[in-house]
Structure formats: structure tokens, C-alpha cells
Amino acid sequence: MNLQKKLNSWENEGIITIYQKERIEDFEKRNVIPYLFYGLLGVALFCVGLGMIALVAANWEKIAPGVKLGAALALLSICGLAVFESFRRGKKGWFEALLILFELMLLAFLGLIMQLYQLSPDSFSPMLLWSGLSLPLWFFARRAVLPMVGLPIFFFALVNYVYVHKTLLLLWQKAEEAWPASVCVLLFLAEVLLFQLLAHFKKSNGMRCALHFWLFFNAILLIASLDLSDGLIFSTLVSILVTHNHLFIALFSISLLMTLLIVFLAKRWKISYFWPVLSILVVTGSVIHLPVVLSLVALIVLALEGYQKPNPWYISLAMLFTALRLLMFYCQIFGSLLLTGLGLLIAGVVLLLLILSGQFILKKLWNKNEK
Amino acid sequence: MRNKILAFFLILPIMVLGVIIFNLQRVRAGKIVSVAAVGFDPRDMLSGRYVYLRLDWDKTDCAQFPQRICPKGVFTPTYRYYLPEVDADKAQKLLDKENPPMALDFFYTPDEKPMLKNWRINGKPWQEVLNQL
């Protein structure tokens, strides 16, 4: 519906008077955006930009390395200046867009240095340098895009750095041998403190949002790895990250899903959950099988939330995670029995009973809720 | 105050990159040494736009180093030499067909990590050899 139609209907409904309608029409006429002008300007700028990129790409090998570096440095400086000016003038949209451009250009500059000087470091070192240099700038972002992407990159690069430097790795491992949860608790505590500090900087909203999200993601990831390991969280995570990428991706995905759900639930219940999660981590570091119980409790809570709302989607998801976790338990319990016919039969019957009883309980709960 | 902090953190990366380039240039001022190299895996010599080469110290002239000793520990066992996309195919064909003697030129200064300068095929710079193909 265009504005004229809207104004007519508002006038007919008596929401606005004829006088107000005319004033709105006058105002809108004075503020007509010259779309044609902006459209042509956009096309012209696009052509110039594309032409420049094509020209540089075609002659890339002929351009002297010094010229390449000089041009990159000049472009980065100009972009930095534009970021600063947009911030100083309070142009929020421009600031966010230019900051992203600055970060990308910084990354490209690093790539250019590597190319020109024939450097071949391990894949995460340039990322650590980039994210380390960019991290302070993320505090100025009002939107969460940059810190959301940057924080996990920083985390992965840092973990990889520790893994590559054997002395640091040995230090972590010794700390974990002394107290299994030490490293993760320290990391978590540092994140919580950083978050609490950030609460005083109300303008760095983007970083707060991103940190809020990744903090819980980390907590879930740590709980999940505690569940799947024998308590040596950091060593297990690092070895999975470096040697079994597919396992890490699976763990990462499950933790990400669970984080999303828990953040959603926490928002609904309006609870502060930093310190409970920290205390859980402290306790789970010492008690071996508690994380399993904890994972299951989290899933049951999720299912209950779905039942109270009621939302079958949550219940199904919680059931799926619970089933997967139970299946792991199940394989551990039955072990080699699964290799024999009788063992398979018993295992199958137990699983069937579990499914049927689950269905029965859910149905009862559902009917009670409907009544 | 926030403006000043932002300005500092915007200048910082540019300064750090400047220092990195300065250090790399300092290494480039060192002596040029040539170390013999062989293709690490002839069937998968090129991955993307680089050649994967392993240093061959048996065929390297150690007289070019101080005290005539090859400082093997300073170099890494393998290196990647990055090539432009257009030359990668030619290099692949040449290495598959002939297996010519190769070497890597480095900027070398004692107590510094050597920096890769150029890739030589049959004693000539790779650009010269590939242009003749």
C-alpha cells in the first residue's frame, strides 16, 4: 500500500484530519529521494570499482612489490581515517560498514605480505595476528557481526598457538592433571570478568552480545567435552580440534545448537546464569560422571519447557539429543554383547521399552496439559 | 576520550604491519644462498598455486655458509613456493615430464630465520624457464 492510499484510509477512519493529511503530503513531497540520480551514481561507482579491480588483477604480476605494499598501506590508512571520521561524526551505519571494510582490508594486507615475501606460516598464525589486532576495535562495534565472527577465530587461533608451542601445552596439561577443570574454569572466569567489565561500557553493545553468546557456547562445549572425555577438557578439545576435524565440527554443531536453546530459555526465564554455570564446571571437574547427568538434566529441562509452552519442536529436539546421549551410554553398557545375536535381541528389547515408555509419559503429560 | 582510544587502535594495526614489513626487509638485506631442493611428491606437486619442495642438503654447496657448515637446523625441511595461477600449469607439466635439478634461493643472515627469495630450475630463475615453454 502506498502512502497516498494509507493517508486516505487513515482519514476515512478518522485517525488524522484533512489538515494533517495535507501537511504529511507536503512534507513527503519536499523529501522525495532522487532514486534515478542515486541509481546512476551507484552504477557509475560500480563500473569504476570493477574496472579498477579488473585492471589491477590483469597487471598484478607486473606491479612492483613496493607499489603493491605502498598502495595497500595507503588504502588501509584512508579506510582507517574514514572509520575514525564516521565514529567522530556519529554516523553509526557508516561506521559499522567501514569498520568491517577496515578489518577485511587488514586481513588482505596480511595475505599480501605473505604472498610478496613468500611466507608460509601455519594457517592459524595470521588469523591470530589479525584477530589480536582487531579485537580492541570490536569493542566499538554496536552490531554483533564482527565480534560474532571474530571471537571464535581468535579462540581457535589461540588454541592452535598453544598446541604448536609445546611448553605452553605442557603447562596446560600439568594444570589439568592437578585439577581437571582448572583450565576451563580459568578461561570461563576470565570471560565472565570481561563480560562484567563490559557491562560498564554500554555503547559496546555488539561485543557484549557476541561475548554473551560465545560465553554460553563455550560453557556448553566444555560441559559436552567433559561428558565425552575423562575430565581432561582442554587436552581433549585441543587434540580433537587438531587431529579429528570432523569430530570437532560435530561437537561444535551440537554445542552451538544447545547454546542457542539455552540462551533462548534463559531469556524467557530472565535468569542470570554465569555463576551457576561456573559452579557447575568447578564441581564437574572433580566428579567424573556428573557431566553426563548434567547434559541429560539440561535436555530434560528443554523437553519440559516444550511441554509447558507447549511446543512439540522443542520436545522432539530434546528427545533427539537425549536419545543420542542414551545411545552412547547404551553402547558402553552393552559393549561386546552387541556383537552376538542374543545380545542384539536384548539390546533391541531394552531400547524398544525405553521408546515406548517415553512415548507413554509424553502422551500422558500432553493430555494433562490439554485438560 | 573514546575518540582517542579508537584512533590508537586504528593506528596500531598499521604500525604493527609496518614493523613486520621493516623486519622482513631487514632479513632481505642478508646474503643470498642457494639450497638444492627436490619435489616432495611428484604426483601432487602443485596444490593450488604453490610448489612443495624439500631441501636436499646432500647436493648443496656448504661453502657458501660461514665456516663452510650447512646450518640445516635454521631451515625448515620443506618449503612452499607460491606461483601465479597462469604459471602453475606450466610448472606442473615441466616437473612431471623432466624432474630437472632445482634449488631455492634464500636471504640468509646468521641468527635470523632465512627468507625464501626465488626458485631456480636448471640454475635459472623459474620465470625464465617457464617463459621458454
Coordinates of C-alpha atoms in Angstrom, one line a residue, chain B:
Chain B
M1 CA 38.5 10.0 25.2
R2 CA 36.7 7.3 23.2
N3 CA 37.8 9.0 20.0
K4 CA 41.5 8.9 21.1
I5 CA 41.2 5.2 22.1
L6 CA 39.7 4.4 18.7
A7 CA 42.3 6.4 16.9
F8 CA 45.1 4.5 18.8
F9 CA 43.6 1.1 18.0
L10 CA 43.2 2.0 14.3
I11 CA 46.8 3.2 14.0
L12 CA 48.1 0.2 16.0
P13 CA 47.5 -2.5 13.2
I14 CA 49.0 -0.2 10.6
M15 CA 52.1 0.3 12.8
V16 CA 52.4 -3.4 13.6
L17 CA 52.2 -4.3 9.9
G18 CA 54.8 -1.6 9.2
V19 CA 57.2 -3.1 11.8
I20 CA 56.6 -6.6 10.2
I21 CA 57.5 -5.2 6.8
F22 CA 60.5 -3.4 8.2
N23 CA 61.8 -6.7 9.8
L24 CA 61.2 -8.6 6.6
Q25 CA 63.1 -6.0 4.6
R26 CA 65.9 -6.3 7.1
V27 CA 66.2 -10.1 6.5
R28 CA 66.1 -9.4 2.8
A29 CA 69.3 -7.4 3.1
G30 CA 71.2 -10.6 4.0
K31 CA 73.4 -12.7 1.8
I32 CA 71.8 -14.8 -0.8
V33 CA 72.4 -18.6 -0.5
S34 CA 71.2 -21.3 -2.8
V35 CA 70.0 -24.7 -1.4
A36 CA 69.3 -27.7 -3.6
A37 CA 65.7 -28.9 -3.5
V38 CA 63.5 -31.8 -4.8
G39 CA 59.8 -32.0 -5.3
F40 CA 58.2 -33.6 -2.3
D41 CA 55.6 -35.6 -4.2
P42 CA 55.8 -35.6 -8.0
R43 CA 52.1 -36.7 -8.4
D44 CA 50.8 -33.9 -6.2
M45 CA 53.5 -31.3 -6.8
L46 CA 51.2 -28.3 -7.2
S47 CA 48.3 -27.7 -4.8
G48 CA 46.6 -24.5 -5.7
R49 CA 49.3 -22.0 -6.6
Y50 CA 52.4 -23.3 -4.9
V51 CA 55.2 -25.8 -5.4
Y52 CA 56.0 -28.0 -2.5
L53 CA 59.8 -28.5 -2.2
R54 CA 62.1 -30.4 0.1
L55 CA 65.6 -29.2 0.7
D56 CA 68.3 -31.6 -0.4
W57 CA 71.4 -30.9 1.7
D58 CA 73.5 -33.6 0.0
K59 CA 73.5 -31.7 -3.2
T60 CA 74.0 -28.3 -1.5
D61 CA 77.3 -26.4 -1.6
C62 CA 78.1 -25.7 2.1
A63 CA 81.0 -23.4 1.2
Q64 CA 78.5 -20.5 0.8
F65 CA 77.8 -20.6 4.6
P66 CA 80.0 -19.3 7.4
Q67 CA 82.7 -21.8 8.5
R68 CA 81.6 -24.0 5.5
I69 CA 79.0 -25.7 7.5
C70 CA 75.4 -26.1 6.3
P71 CA 73.1 -24.7 9.0
K72 CA 70.4 -27.3 8.5
G73 CA 68.6 -26.6 11.8
V74 CA 67.9 -23.0 10.8
F75 CA 65.9 -24.0 7.7
T76 CA 62.6 -25.9 7.7
P77 CA 62.7 -29.3 5.9
T78 CA 60.1 -28.3 3.3
Y79 CA 59.0 -25.0 1.7
R80 CA 56.1 -23.8 -0.4
Y81 CA 57.0 -21.6 -3.3
Y82 CA 53.9 -19.6 -4.4
L83 CA 53.3 -19.2 -8.1
P84 CA 50.9 -17.1 -10.1
E85 CA 47.9 -19.1 -11.5
V86 CA 49.0 -18.8 -15.1
D87 CA 52.4 -20.3 -14.4
A88 CA 51.2 -23.2 -12.2
D89 CA 50.1 -25.4 -15.1
K90 CA 53.4 -25.0 -16.9
A91 CA 55.4 -25.8 -13.8
Q92 CA 53.3 -28.9 -13.2
K93 CA 53.9 -30.2 -16.7
L94 CA 57.7 -29.4 -16.5
L95 CA 58.1 -31.2 -13.2
D96 CA 56.0 -34.2 -14.3
K97 CA 57.9 -34.6 -17.5
E98 CA 61.6 -33.9 -16.7
N99 CA 62.3 -33.7 -13.0
P100 CA 65.1 -31.1 -13.5
P101 CA 67.7 -30.1 -10.9
M102 CA 66.1 -27.4 -8.6
A103 CA 67.3 -25.0 -5.9
L104 CA 65.8 -22.4 -3.6
D105 CA 67.4 -19.1 -3.1
F106 CA 67.2 -17.6 0.4
F107 CA 68.1 -14.3 2.1
Y108 CA 70.4 -15.5 4.8
T109 CA 71.8 -13.7 7.9
P110 CA 73.2 -15.7 10.8
D111 CA 70.9 -15.7 13.8
E112 CA 67.8 -14.9 11.6
K113 CA 65.3 -17.1 10.1
P114 CA 66.1 -17.4 6.3
M115 CA 63.6 -15.9 3.9
L116 CA 62.7 -17.5 0.6
K117 CA 63.7 -15.4 -2.4
N118 CA 63.4 -17.4 -5.5
W119 CA 63.0 -20.9 -7.1
R120 CA 65.6 -22.0 -9.6
I121 CA 65.2 -24.6 -12.2
N122 CA 68.4 -25.8 -14.0
G123 CA 70.2 -22.9 -12.3
K124 CA 67.9 -20.3 -13.9
P125 CA 65.1 -18.3 -12.3
W126 CA 61.8 -20.2 -12.7
Q127 CA 60.2 -17.2 -14.7
E128 CA 62.9 -17.6 -17.4
V129 CA 62.4 -21.3 -17.7
L130 CA 58.7 -21.3 -17.8
N131 CA 58.5 -18.4 -20.3
Q132 CA 60.5 -20.6 -22.7
L133 CA 57.9 -23.4 -22.6

